[in-house]
Amino acid sequence: MGRQNPSTLPSDFFFGAAMSGPQTEGMWQAHGKLENLWDLWSNQDIRAFYNRVGSYAGNDMGARYADDYRLLRELGLTSMRTSIQWSRLMDADGKLNPAGADFYHRLFAAAHEAGVEPFVNLYHFDMPTYLFRRGGWENREVVEAYANYARTAFAEFGQEITYWFTFNEPIVEPEQRYEHGAWYPFAHNAARARCVQYGISLAHALATDTFRGLQESGVVRADAKIGLINCFTPPYTRENPSPADLEAVRMADGIGNRWWLDLVTKGTLPADVVDTLASRGIVLPVRAGDKDILARGVVDWLGFNYYQPNRVQAPEHDIDEYGNPCFAQKYVWPDAVINKSRGWEIYPKGIYDFAMTMTRDYPQLEWFVSENGIGVEEDRALRTADGAIDDLAYRVPFVRDHLLWIARAIADGARCRGYHYWGVIDCWSWNNAYKNRYGFIEVNLQDNYSRKLKASAEWLRQVATTHVIE
Ligand code: IFM
C-alpha cells in the first residue's frame, strides 16, 4: 500500500445501509402496486431466477421495517437508502396512489423514529411495465412521465425527506437490458442502449429541475439535497499500453463514468464521447431544447457505488457479432483477486484511485460511497457456536480494506462524507435472487425471513460507532 493508511475516519463521517424498494419490500401486489419489469419477467420465466425466487420476494422489510430500522440503529448505522417504487406510488394514469403513498409515509416515519435518516432514491431499474410497453426510456413521453412521478414524490414527501436521489446506477439498464442482453428485453443493440442512456439523462435533469423549483416554493425542505448514484468503475489497462489501449480506456471511462460526472457537475455530456459514438454510427436522439434541459442536471452531491474496477484493452474486432461497434474489450489482469460467487474483481485501491480522479477533475463535488459490499454464495456454510454465520474471514477484510483506502483518500483531499454498505440485511438480488448473501444480518428464507446477526456485525458496530478502522 506504500505509506501507512490513516485508520480513522472524520467524526462527521456517516455510516449507513443501502438497499432498494424492489429488493426489500415484497408485497408486490399490495397497495394497488402495478406490475414492473421484474414482476413481468418473473411471471414469464421464473426459471431465469436463482432457485426460482422471483421479484415478489424482497426480504420482507415491507412488513418488518420498524424492527429492521431499530436493528440497523443498534449497529451504529444512522442512515439507510431505499427507493420508492414508481409502480407502488403512482397509478396507471400518472396520479398518486394514496395506498402506496401511505406505505411510504409509514416507512419513513419508522426510520425517523428509530434514528435512521432515510435517503430516498426514485428509480432502481424498476420501470412499470405499461410504460415499458410505450417504449420505456427510448420514448420522450416516458421521460416526461418520470418527471411527473418525481414531482409527485417531491410534493408528497417534501417535508419528510432531506436526501433525494433521482437514479441508482443509470448505466446498468442501458447495458444489461439493451446492450449485453442479460436482462429483459435481452437486446444486443448499442445504439438503443445509448438512446436509453440519453433518455435517462434527460429524465434525471428534468427531475432535478423540478426539485429546485419545489424547493424554492417551500414544498421541498430548504435543507434538502438532490443527487444521483452510479456504479463508477475506475478504468485501468495493461502495463505499457498502446495508443489503441488508451483509446479503449477513454471510451469505457467516457460512457460509464464521465458521462454521469459531466452531467451532474456541468450539465453537459462529454463531447469527445458523443462525437466518437456518432463517428461509429450511434447518433443520440437530440432535440432542440435538450441542451437547456441537461444543463439543469447539476446536483448537490453524488453517490459512488464501488464494487470493481474496469480493466480494458483495445478491442480485437471493430464490430461485434450483433453489428455493434466495439470500443474496448476486457483485459484480464493476471494478478486480479476475484470474488468467485459474483465473478467481480476485488480491488480496494480502486476506490482511492477514483476518489482522486474526482478530486482532481471535479474538485467541487461532494460525494459518499453509496454502495460497497461483498456477496458470497457459501455465506451460510460456516457457523459459530451460537449459530451465527461466521463471515469474519471475508466480509470484515473486504470492508476494512475499502474503508482504509477511503480514509486515505479523505486525508489526500477527497470530499467523501460517508459510507453505505450494500445489503446490510441480506436482500433479493435481481436474477441472482438469494444466491449471494451481502448482509451483516442473515435472512433465513426457511424461517419466514427471520433475522440473525452474523459474526461480522459486532465489528461493523465498532467501526461505525468509533470511526476507528480496526
Ligand atoms: O443488488 C445490486 C443493487 O441493486 C445495485 N448495485 C449492486 C448490487 C449488488 O449486485
Tab-separated table of C-alpha atoms and ligand atoms in Angstrom:
chain	number	residue	atom	x	y	z
A	1	MET	CA	0.000	0.000	0.000
A	2	GLY	CA	3.009	2.336	0.138
A	3	ARG	CA	2.780	4.740	3.031
A	4	GLN	CA	0.708	3.875	6.069
A	5	ASN	CA	-3.027	4.380	5.576
A	6	PRO	CA	-4.804	6.536	8.121
A	7	SER	CA	-7.053	4.246	10.131
A	8	THR	CA	-9.669	6.685	11.394
A	9	LEU	CA	-12.470	8.455	9.615
A	10	PRO	CA	-13.622	12.015	10.374
A	11	SER	CA	-16.065	12.378	13.279
A	12	ASP	CA	-18.823	13.698	10.973
A	13	PHE	CA	-18.380	10.816	8.513
A	14	PHE	CA	-21.631	8.820	8.387
A	15	PHE	CA	-22.188	5.082	8.249
A	16	GLY	CA	-25.353	3.624	6.845
A	17	ALA	CA	-27.031	0.952	4.771
A	18	ALA	CA	-28.028	0.819	1.123
A	19	MET	CA	-30.931	-1.221	-0.176
A	20	SER	CA	-33.783	-0.658	-2.602
A	21	GLY	CA	-37.568	-0.915	-2.675
A	22	PRO	CA	-37.837	-3.764	-5.195
A	23	GLN	CA	-35.189	-5.798	-3.365
A	24	THR	CA	-36.659	-5.473	0.116
A	25	GLU	CA	-40.349	-4.604	0.220
A	26	GLY	CA	-42.009	-7.759	-1.053
A	27	MET	CA	-45.783	-7.125	-1.068
A	28	TRP	CA	-45.573	-6.950	-4.827
A	29	GLN	CA	-49.315	-6.795	-5.271
A	30	ALA	CA	-50.288	-4.868	-2.148
A	31	HIS	CA	-51.450	-1.238	-2.056
A	32	GLY	CA	-52.596	-1.450	-5.668
A	33	LYS	CA	-48.993	-1.764	-6.835
A	34	LEU	CA	-48.677	-2.041	-10.607
A	35	GLU	CA	-46.560	-4.623	-12.379
A	36	ASN	CA	-42.945	-3.628	-13.080
A	37	LEU	CA	-40.437	-5.244	-15.419
A	38	TRP	CA	-39.129	-7.584	-12.705
A	39	ASP	CA	-42.636	-8.831	-11.980
A	40	LEU	CA	-43.226	-9.271	-15.693
A	41	TRP	CA	-40.051	-11.293	-16.177
A	42	SER	CA	-40.683	-13.365	-13.022
A	43	ASN	CA	-44.158	-14.201	-14.263
A	44	GLN	CA	-42.926	-15.043	-17.737
A	45	ASP	CA	-39.928	-17.184	-16.815
A	46	ILE	CA	-39.364	-17.935	-13.162
A	47	ARG	CA	-36.530	-20.331	-14.121
A	48	ALA	CA	-34.418	-17.296	-15.003
A	49	PHE	CA	-34.198	-16.529	-11.271
A	50	TYR	CA	-31.892	-18.421	-8.934
A	51	ASN	CA	-33.840	-21.150	-7.141
A	52	ARG	CA	-36.963	-19.765	-8.844
A	53	VAL	CA	-37.224	-16.895	-6.390
A	54	GLY	CA	-38.799	-14.055	-8.344
A	55	SER	CA	-39.361	-10.376	-7.763
A	56	TYR	CA	-42.233	-10.969	-5.345
A	57	ALA	CA	-39.783	-11.885	-2.582
A	58	GLY	CA	-37.989	-8.790	-1.344
A	59	ASN	CA	-36.665	-9.564	2.129
A	60	ASP	CA	-39.935	-8.896	3.954
A	61	MET	CA	-38.847	-5.427	5.008
A	62	GLY	CA	-42.221	-4.151	3.822
A	63	ALA	CA	-43.682	-5.854	6.866
A	64	ARG	CA	-40.717	-5.691	9.263
A	65	TYR	CA	-39.449	-2.188	8.653
A	66	ALA	CA	-39.851	-0.882	12.200
A	67	ASP	CA	-37.777	-3.750	13.661
A	68	ASP	CA	-35.279	-3.559	10.815
A	69	TYR	CA	-34.617	0.143	11.307
A	70	ARG	CA	-34.106	-0.436	15.037
A	71	LEU	CA	-31.654	-3.234	14.248
A	72	LEU	CA	-29.682	-1.005	11.881
A	73	ARG	CA	-29.541	1.722	14.512
A	74	GLU	CA	-28.272	-0.767	17.094
A	75	LEU	CA	-25.414	-1.494	14.699
A	76	GLY	CA	-24.495	2.179	14.778
A	77	LEU	CA	-25.896	2.947	11.326
A	78	THR	CA	-27.569	6.339	11.142
A	79	SER	CA	-28.903	6.389	7.587
A	80	MET	CA	-30.382	3.995	5.071
A	81	ARG	CA	-31.097	4.416	1.392
A	82	THR	CA	-34.082	2.736	-0.077
A	83	SER	CA	-36.107	3.562	-3.162
A	84	ILE	CA	-39.708	4.397	-3.768
A	85	GLN	CA	-41.172	2.020	-6.319
A	86	TRP	CA	-42.716	4.011	-9.149
A	87	SER	CA	-45.154	1.138	-9.612
A	88	ARG	CA	-46.327	1.475	-5.989
A	89	LEU	CA	-46.520	5.246	-5.663
A	90	MET	CA	-48.309	6.018	-8.929
A	91	ASP	CA	-51.342	4.647	-10.680
A	92	ALA	CA	-51.526	3.893	-14.399
A	93	ASP	CA	-52.946	7.368	-15.095
A	94	GLY	CA	-49.870	9.016	-13.639
A	95	LYS	CA	-51.686	10.064	-10.451
A	96	LEU	CA	-50.662	9.486	-6.861
A	97	ASN	CA	-51.787	6.115	-5.486
A	98	PRO	CA	-52.858	7.034	-1.922
A	99	ALA	CA	-52.373	3.488	-0.558
A	100	GLY	CA	-48.805	3.395	-1.892
A	101	ALA	CA	-48.129	6.867	-0.510
A	102	ASP	CA	-49.421	5.802	2.877
A	103	PHE	CA	-46.999	2.840	2.892
A	104	TYR	CA	-44.022	5.132	2.269
A	105	HIS	CA	-45.172	7.680	4.864
A	106	ARG	CA	-45.213	4.889	7.432
A	107	LEU	CA	-41.851	3.541	6.273
A	108	PHE	CA	-40.123	6.926	6.528
A	109	ALA	CA	-41.760	7.705	9.884
A	110	ALA	CA	-40.441	4.404	11.283
A	111	ALA	CA	-36.946	5.220	10.028
A	112	HIS	CA	-37.017	8.606	11.724
A	113	GLU	CA	-38.395	7.112	14.896
A	114	ALA	CA	-35.521	4.623	15.010
A	115	GLY	CA	-32.962	7.383	14.446
A	116	VAL	CA	-32.144	6.296	10.895
A	117	GLU	CA	-32.193	9.053	8.265
A	118	PRO	CA	-33.987	7.798	5.146
A	119	PHE	CA	-32.138	8.517	1.896
A	120	VAL	CA	-34.697	8.207	-0.874
A	121	ASN	CA	-33.973	7.176	-4.418
A	122	LEU	CA	-36.649	7.362	-7.111
A	123	TYR	CA	-35.620	4.679	-9.568
A	124	HIS	CA	-33.784	1.385	-9.166
A	125	PHE	CA	-34.156	-0.484	-12.505
A	126	ASP	CA	-37.907	-0.851	-11.854
A	127	MET	CA	-39.890	0.558	-14.719
A	128	PRO	CA	-43.646	-0.054	-14.605
A	129	THR	CA	-44.497	-2.495	-17.390
A	130	TYR	CA	-47.134	-0.292	-19.001
A	131	LEU	CA	-44.522	2.432	-19.535
A	132	PHE	CA	-42.005	-0.041	-20.914
A	133	ARG	CA	-44.684	-1.086	-23.404
A	134	ARG	CA	-44.841	2.541	-24.532
A	135	GLY	CA	-41.129	2.428	-25.359
A	136	GLY	CA	-39.504	2.892	-21.954
A	137	TRP	CA	-36.597	5.324	-21.806
A	138	GLU	CA	-36.498	5.470	-25.613
A	139	ASN	CA	-39.784	7.378	-25.593
A	140	ARG	CA	-39.900	11.041	-24.504
A	141	GLU	CA	-43.383	10.526	-23.091
A	142	VAL	CA	-41.902	8.092	-20.573
A	143	VAL	CA	-39.172	10.591	-19.724
A	144	GLU	CA	-41.953	13.098	-19.046
A	145	ALA	CA	-43.889	10.513	-17.045
A	146	TYR	CA	-40.826	10.039	-14.832
A	147	ALA	CA	-40.596	13.807	-14.295
A	148	ASN	CA	-44.260	13.805	-13.273
A	149	TYR	CA	-43.630	10.889	-10.892
A	150	ALA	CA	-40.633	12.721	-9.391
A	151	ARG	CA	-42.731	15.875	-8.944
A	152	THR	CA	-45.438	13.856	-7.209
A	153	ALA	CA	-42.921	12.219	-4.859
A	154	PHE	CA	-41.205	15.526	-4.008
A	155	ALA	CA	-44.576	17.128	-3.305
A	156	GLU	CA	-45.821	14.219	-1.200
A	157	PHE	CA	-42.686	13.690	0.908
A	158	GLY	CA	-41.007	17.070	0.530
A	159	GLN	CA	-41.232	17.913	4.227
A	160	GLU	CA	-40.223	14.418	5.403
A	161	ILE	CA	-37.188	13.665	3.287
A	162	THR	CA	-33.914	15.558	3.205
A	163	TYR	CA	-31.780	13.343	0.955
A	164	TRP	CA	-33.117	12.586	-2.507
A	165	PHE	CA	-31.620	10.756	-5.489
A	166	THR	CA	-33.005	10.604	-8.996
A	167	PHE	CA	-31.476	7.301	-10.134
A	168	ASN	CA	-29.421	4.401	-8.899
A	169	GLU	CA	-26.821	3.121	-11.384
A	170	PRO	CA	-28.330	4.665	-14.530
A	171	ILE	CA	-25.657	2.914	-16.611
A	172	VAL	CA	-26.979	-0.534	-15.713
A	173	GLU	CA	-30.254	-0.655	-17.650
A	174	PRO	CA	-28.643	0.516	-20.913
A	175	GLU	CA	-26.023	-2.203	-20.501
A	176	GLN	CA	-27.961	-5.106	-19.017
A	177	ARG	CA	-31.255	-4.675	-20.845
A	178	TYR	CA	-30.184	-3.208	-24.174
A	179	GLU	CA	-26.523	-3.985	-24.835
A	180	HIS	CA	-25.476	-7.208	-23.109
A	181	GLY	CA	-28.815	-8.954	-23.489
A	182	ALA	CA	-28.685	-10.101	-19.852
A	183	TRP	CA	-31.996	-8.706	-18.560
A	184	TYR	CA	-35.419	-8.445	-20.109
A	185	PRO	CA	-35.905	-7.475	-23.015
A	186	PHE	CA	-32.498	-9.095	-23.779
A	187	ALA	CA	-31.394	-6.691	-26.544
A	188	HIS	CA	-27.906	-6.520	-28.080
A	189	ASN	CA	-28.131	-3.097	-29.588
A	190	ALA	CA	-25.588	-0.440	-28.627
A	191	ALA	CA	-27.498	2.338	-30.397
A	192	ARG	CA	-30.619	1.591	-28.359
A	193	ALA	CA	-28.516	1.367	-25.206
A	194	ARG	CA	-27.117	4.864	-25.712
A	195	CYS	CA	-30.566	6.185	-26.598
A	196	VAL	CA	-31.827	4.778	-23.281
A	197	GLN	CA	-28.833	6.310	-21.519
A	198	TYR	CA	-29.686	9.639	-23.093
A	199	GLY	CA	-33.356	9.362	-22.100
A	200	ILE	CA	-32.373	8.631	-18.500
A	201	SER	CA	-30.029	11.623	-18.524
A	202	LEU	CA	-32.888	13.893	-19.621
A	203	ALA	CA	-35.179	12.362	-17.001
A	204	HIS	CA	-32.573	12.997	-14.314
A	205	ALA	CA	-32.196	16.629	-15.377
A	206	LEU	CA	-35.959	17.238	-15.535
A	207	ALA	CA	-36.414	15.774	-12.042
A	208	THR	CA	-33.529	17.820	-10.651
A	209	ASP	CA	-35.016	20.965	-12.124
A	210	THR	CA	-38.423	20.137	-10.647
A	211	PHE	CA	-36.785	19.566	-7.268
A	212	ARG	CA	-35.166	23.021	-7.409
A	213	GLY	CA	-38.470	24.696	-8.266
A	214	LEU	CA	-40.329	22.933	-5.459
A	215	GLN	CA	-37.579	23.787	-3.021
A	216	GLU	CA	-37.774	27.431	-3.970
A	217	SER	CA	-41.523	27.453	-3.387
A	218	GLY	CA	-41.144	25.732	0.001
A	219	VAL	CA	-42.766	22.422	-0.963
A	220	VAL	CA	-39.425	20.659	-0.528
A	221	ARG	CA	-37.463	21.339	2.659
A	222	ALA	CA	-34.938	24.137	2.418
A	223	ASP	CA	-32.149	21.873	3.698
A	224	ALA	CA	-32.929	19.039	1.248
A	225	LYS	CA	-30.297	17.845	-1.225
A	226	ILE	CA	-30.629	16.161	-4.583
A	227	GLY	CA	-28.121	13.697	-6.004
A	228	LEU	CA	-27.524	10.842	-8.387
A	229	ILE	CA	-25.921	7.482	-7.611
A	230	ASN	CA	-23.852	5.489	-10.071
A	231	CYS	CA	-21.641	2.420	-10.003
A	232	PHE	CA	-18.443	4.056	-11.164
A	233	THR	CA	-15.703	1.722	-12.332
A	234	PRO	CA	-12.168	3.111	-12.214
A	235	PRO	CA	-10.628	2.252	-15.583
A	236	TYR	CA	-7.275	0.506	-15.995
A	237	THR	CA	-5.437	-1.090	-18.866
A	238	ARG	CA	-2.339	-3.235	-19.194
A	239	GLU	CA	1.188	-2.125	-18.486
A	240	ASN	CA	2.882	-0.322	-21.381
A	241	PRO	CA	-0.388	0.309	-23.205
A	242	SER	CA	-0.607	1.011	-26.908
A	243	PRO	CA	-2.436	4.151	-28.123
A	244	ALA	CA	-5.336	1.832	-29.009
A	245	ASP	CA	-5.464	0.544	-25.407
A	246	LEU	CA	-5.602	4.131	-24.153
A	247	GLU	CA	-8.366	4.862	-26.614
A	248	ALA	CA	-10.292	1.888	-25.203
A	249	VAL	CA	-9.851	3.365	-21.719
A	250	ARG	CA	-11.091	6.758	-22.907
A	251	MET	CA	-14.321	5.333	-24.292
A	252	ALA	CA	-15.009	2.842	-21.484
A	253	ASP	CA	-14.433	5.600	-18.940
A	254	GLY	CA	-16.360	8.082	-21.074
A	255	ILE	CA	-19.536	6.008	-21.408
A	256	GLY	CA	-19.562	4.549	-17.898
A	257	ASN	CA	-18.111	7.306	-15.733
A	258	ARG	CA	-17.518	10.707	-17.318
A	259	TRP	CA	-20.962	10.759	-18.933
A	260	TRP	CA	-22.578	10.938	-15.471
A	261	LEU	CA	-19.892	13.027	-13.823
A	262	ASP	CA	-20.149	15.704	-16.502
A	263	LEU	CA	-23.941	15.618	-16.366
A	264	VAL	CA	-24.128	16.128	-12.610
A	265	THR	CA	-21.362	18.714	-12.319
A	266	LYS	CA	-21.582	20.686	-15.582
A	267	GLY	CA	-24.989	19.833	-17.005
A	268	THR	CA	-23.408	18.550	-20.213
A	269	LEU	CA	-22.373	15.247	-21.769
A	270	PRO	CA	-18.725	14.629	-22.670
A	271	ALA	CA	-18.333	15.916	-26.246
A	272	ASP	CA	-15.477	13.551	-27.089
A	273	VAL	CA	-17.676	10.550	-26.231
A	274	VAL	CA	-20.713	11.846	-28.113
A	275	ASP	CA	-18.516	12.583	-31.158
A	276	THR	CA	-16.850	9.176	-31.148
A	277	LEU	CA	-20.219	7.463	-30.853
A	278	ALA	CA	-21.507	9.499	-33.811
A	279	SER	CA	-18.418	8.684	-35.858
A	280	ARG	CA	-19.311	4.994	-35.405
A	281	GLY	CA	-22.946	5.429	-36.348
A	282	ILE	CA	-24.503	5.926	-32.899
A	283	VAL	CA	-26.242	9.266	-33.027
A	284	LEU	CA	-28.114	10.369	-29.923
A	285	PRO	CA	-31.748	11.404	-30.488
A	286	VAL	CA	-31.072	15.035	-29.591
A	287	ARG	CA	-33.936	17.530	-29.955
A	288	ALA	CA	-33.938	21.304	-29.869
A	289	GLY	CA	-34.010	22.417	-26.247
A	290	ASP	CA	-32.279	19.311	-24.856
A	291	LYS	CA	-29.125	21.253	-24.067
A	292	ASP	CA	-31.097	23.505	-21.724
A	293	ILE	CA	-32.733	20.517	-20.072
A	294	LEU	CA	-29.399	18.766	-19.449
A	295	ALA	CA	-27.940	21.995	-18.093
A	296	ARG	CA	-30.373	21.676	-15.184
A	297	GLY	CA	-28.988	18.290	-14.154
A	298	VAL	CA	-26.341	19.664	-11.786
A	299	VAL	CA	-26.687	18.050	-8.354
A	300	ASP	CA	-25.782	18.879	-4.760
A	301	TRP	CA	-23.805	15.694	-4.239
A	302	LEU	CA	-23.121	12.291	-5.720
A	303	GLY	CA	-23.306	8.654	-4.658
A	304	PHE	CA	-20.385	6.449	-5.728
A	305	ASN	CA	-21.219	2.729	-5.714
A	306	TYR	CA	-17.965	0.819	-5.800
A	307	TYR	CA	-17.589	-2.878	-6.398
A	308	GLN	CA	-14.958	-3.423	-9.042
A	309	PRO	CA	-12.576	-1.746	-11.452
A	310	ASN	CA	-12.939	-1.859	-15.232
A	311	ARG	CA	-9.868	-3.333	-16.914
A	312	VAL	CA	-9.932	-2.896	-20.659
A	313	GLN	CA	-7.746	-3.102	-23.705
A	314	ALA	CA	-8.062	-2.350	-27.408
A	315	PRO	CA	-10.796	-4.495	-28.991
A	316	GLU	CA	-9.789	-7.304	-31.331
A	317	HIS	CA	-12.705	-6.563	-33.643
A	318	ASP	CA	-14.235	-3.332	-34.873
A	319	ILE	CA	-17.754	-4.729	-34.855
A	320	ASP	CA	-19.266	-7.411	-32.638
A	321	GLU	CA	-21.439	-10.358	-33.681
A	322	TYR	CA	-24.568	-8.190	-33.413
A	323	GLY	CA	-23.166	-5.440	-35.620
A	324	ASN	CA	-22.348	-3.048	-32.758
A	325	PRO	CA	-19.154	-1.003	-32.853
A	326	CYS	CA	-16.547	-2.218	-30.332
A	327	PHE	CA	-14.726	0.406	-28.332
A	328	ALA	CA	-12.969	-1.785	-25.768
A	329	GLN	CA	-12.692	-5.349	-24.597
A	330	LYS	CA	-11.956	-6.881	-21.249
A	331	TYR	CA	-8.341	-7.054	-20.157
A	332	VAL	CA	-7.677	-9.963	-17.820
A	333	TRP	CA	-5.186	-8.745	-15.255
A	334	PRO	CA	-3.147	-11.757	-14.123
A	335	ASP	CA	-2.980	-10.506	-10.501
A	336	ALA	CA	-6.713	-9.981	-10.135
A	337	VAL	CA	-8.386	-11.308	-6.979
A	338	ILE	CA	-11.878	-12.449	-7.878
A	339	ASN	CA	-14.963	-12.930	-5.734
A	340	LYS	CA	-15.892	-16.266	-7.289
A	341	SER	CA	-19.552	-16.081	-6.270
A	342	ARG	CA	-20.051	-12.930	-8.327
A	343	GLY	CA	-17.147	-13.005	-10.778
A	344	TRP	CA	-16.225	-9.475	-9.752
A	345	GLU	CA	-12.658	-8.385	-9.056
A	346	ILE	CA	-11.904	-7.246	-5.514
A	347	TYR	CA	-9.632	-4.232	-5.764
A	348	PRO	CA	-9.982	-1.884	-2.784
A	349	LYS	CA	-7.431	0.596	-4.124
A	350	GLY	CA	-9.842	1.375	-6.977
A	351	ILE	CA	-11.955	3.362	-4.550
A	352	TYR	CA	-8.943	5.567	-3.777
A	353	ASP	CA	-7.947	5.976	-7.424
A	354	PHE	CA	-11.433	7.041	-8.445
A	355	ALA	CA	-11.736	9.325	-5.425
A	356	MET	CA	-8.552	11.050	-6.535
A	357	THR	CA	-9.816	11.340	-10.116
A	358	MET	CA	-12.943	13.091	-8.837
A	359	THR	CA	-10.864	15.310	-6.557
A	360	ARG	CA	-8.702	16.347	-9.499
A	361	ASP	CA	-11.318	16.653	-12.257
A	362	TYR	CA	-14.441	17.631	-10.287
A	363	PRO	CA	-12.995	19.377	-7.231
A	364	GLN	CA	-16.257	20.993	-6.089
A	365	LEU	CA	-18.171	17.737	-5.986
A	366	GLU	CA	-19.183	16.312	-2.618
A	367	TRP	CA	-19.901	12.594	-2.549
A	368	PHE	CA	-20.246	9.498	-0.435
A	369	VAL	CA	-19.726	5.807	-1.010
A	370	SER	CA	-23.313	4.847	-1.640
A	371	GLU	CA	-22.749	1.093	-2.082
A	372	ASN	CA	-19.909	-1.285	-1.403
A	373	GLY	CA	-20.180	-4.858	-0.284
A	374	ILE	CA	-19.408	-8.496	-0.876
A	375	GLY	CA	-21.966	-11.116	-1.870
A	376	VAL	CA	-20.892	-14.669	-1.057
A	377	GLU	CA	-22.613	-17.872	-2.109
A	378	GLU	CA	-21.167	-20.047	0.678
A	379	ASP	CA	-22.040	-17.407	3.259
A	380	ARG	CA	-24.307	-19.735	5.201
A	381	ALA	CA	-21.877	-22.663	5.325
A	382	LEU	CA	-19.824	-21.805	8.388
A	383	ARG	CA	-21.453	-21.146	11.785
A	384	THR	CA	-20.182	-20.028	15.172
A	385	ALA	CA	-21.102	-21.958	18.319
A	386	ASP	CA	-24.197	-19.810	18.811
A	387	GLY	CA	-25.376	-20.473	15.282
A	388	ALA	CA	-24.365	-17.152	13.702
A	389	ILE	CA	-22.940	-17.174	10.183
A	390	ASP	CA	-19.180	-16.960	10.540
A	391	ASP	CA	-18.200	-14.497	7.818
A	392	LEU	CA	-15.250	-12.943	9.657
A	393	ALA	CA	-12.687	-14.279	7.203
A	394	TYR	CA	-14.046	-12.440	4.172
A	395	ARG	CA	-16.633	-9.732	4.977
A	396	VAL	CA	-14.521	-7.916	7.548
A	397	PRO	CA	-11.302	-7.746	5.449
A	398	PHE	CA	-13.313	-6.645	2.420
A	399	VAL	CA	-14.920	-3.705	4.205
A	400	ARG	CA	-11.834	-2.862	6.243
A	401	ASP	CA	-9.615	-2.592	3.159
A	402	HIS	CA	-12.093	-0.352	1.368
A	403	LEU	CA	-12.508	1.873	4.426
A	404	LEU	CA	-8.748	2.226	4.778
A	405	TRP	CA	-8.488	3.453	1.220
A	406	ILE	CA	-11.398	5.840	1.796
A	407	ALA	CA	-9.660	7.229	4.886
A	408	ARG	CA	-6.533	7.764	2.859
A	409	ALA	CA	-8.461	9.482	0.069
A	410	ILE	CA	-10.024	11.849	2.607
A	411	ALA	CA	-6.589	12.572	4.056
A	412	ASP	CA	-5.476	13.371	0.494
A	413	GLY	CA	-8.318	15.837	-0.083
A	414	ALA	CA	-11.291	13.757	-1.280
A	415	ARG	CA	-14.684	15.219	-0.339
A	416	CYS	CA	-16.148	11.903	0.771
A	417	ARG	CA	-18.775	12.291	3.506
A	418	GLY	CA	-19.920	8.786	4.353
A	419	TYR	CA	-20.237	5.089	3.600
A	420	HIS	CA	-23.281	2.938	2.942
A	421	TYR	CA	-22.767	-0.815	2.902
A	422	TRP	CA	-24.851	-2.596	0.281
A	423	GLY	CA	-27.327	-5.052	1.637
A	424	VAL	CA	-26.638	-4.789	5.393
A	425	ILE	CA	-29.656	-7.093	5.701
A	426	ASP	CA	-29.493	-9.933	3.123
A	427	CYS	CA	-31.808	-8.998	0.289
A	428	TRP	CA	-33.062	-10.170	-3.084
A	429	SER	CA	-30.684	-9.548	-5.982
A	430	TRP	CA	-32.250	-9.370	-9.446
A	431	ASN	CA	-31.905	-12.681	-11.206
A	432	ASN	CA	-29.358	-13.947	-8.653
A	433	ALA	CA	-32.174	-13.708	-6.097
A	434	TYR	CA	-30.708	-15.045	-2.796
A	435	LYS	CA	-27.693	-16.825	-4.310
A	436	ASN	CA	-25.056	-14.408	-2.966
A	437	ARG	CA	-25.535	-13.006	0.523
A	438	TYR	CA	-24.230	-9.493	1.258
A	439	GLY	CA	-25.598	-8.873	4.723
A	440	PHE	CA	-24.171	-8.323	8.154
A	441	ILE	CA	-27.619	-9.621	9.105
A	442	GLU	CA	-28.778	-13.016	7.877
A	443	VAL	CA	-32.242	-13.506	6.438
A	444	ASN	CA	-33.468	-17.069	6.866
A	445	LEU	CA	-35.778	-17.942	3.993
A	446	GLN	CA	-36.660	-21.240	5.677
A	447	ASP	CA	-37.878	-19.431	8.774
A	448	ASN	CA	-40.185	-16.753	7.429
A	449	TYR	CA	-37.373	-14.278	6.650
A	450	SER	CA	-36.222	-14.156	10.299
A	451	ARG	CA	-33.152	-12.030	11.022
A	452	LYS	CA	-29.944	-13.015	12.849
A	453	LEU	CA	-26.727	-11.057	13.224
A	454	LYS	CA	-23.713	-12.584	11.502
A	455	ALA	CA	-20.385	-12.786	13.334
A	456	SER	CA	-19.129	-9.703	11.457
A	457	ALA	CA	-21.931	-7.463	12.803
A	458	GLU	CA	-20.098	-6.638	16.021
A	459	TRP	CA	-17.089	-5.470	14.018
A	460	LEU	CA	-19.343	-3.193	11.964
A	461	ARG	CA	-20.857	-1.744	15.125
A	462	GLN	CA	-17.391	-0.982	16.494
A	463	VAL	CA	-16.224	0.792	13.368
A	464	ALA	CA	-19.487	2.666	12.790
A	465	THR	CA	-19.599	3.968	16.344
A	466	THR	CA	-15.889	4.710	16.900
A	467	HIS	CA	-14.793	5.616	13.341
A	468	VAL	CA	-11.626	3.675	14.038
A	469	ILE	CA	-10.970	1.076	11.347
A	470	GLU	CA	-9.739	-1.924	13.341
B	1	IFM	O1	-28.101	-5.660	-5.888
B	1	IFM	C1	-27.372	-4.691	-6.559
B	1	IFM	C2	-28.007	-3.333	-6.439
B	1	IFM	O2	-29.334	-3.337	-6.835
B	1	IFM	C3	-27.247	-2.341	-7.286
B	1	IFM	N1	-25.826	-2.388	-7.036
B	1	IFM	C4	-25.187	-3.683	-6.983
B	1	IFM	C5	-25.943	-4.585	-6.045
B	1	IFM	C6	-25.234	-5.940	-5.897
B	1	IFM	O3	-25.199	-6.662	-7.082
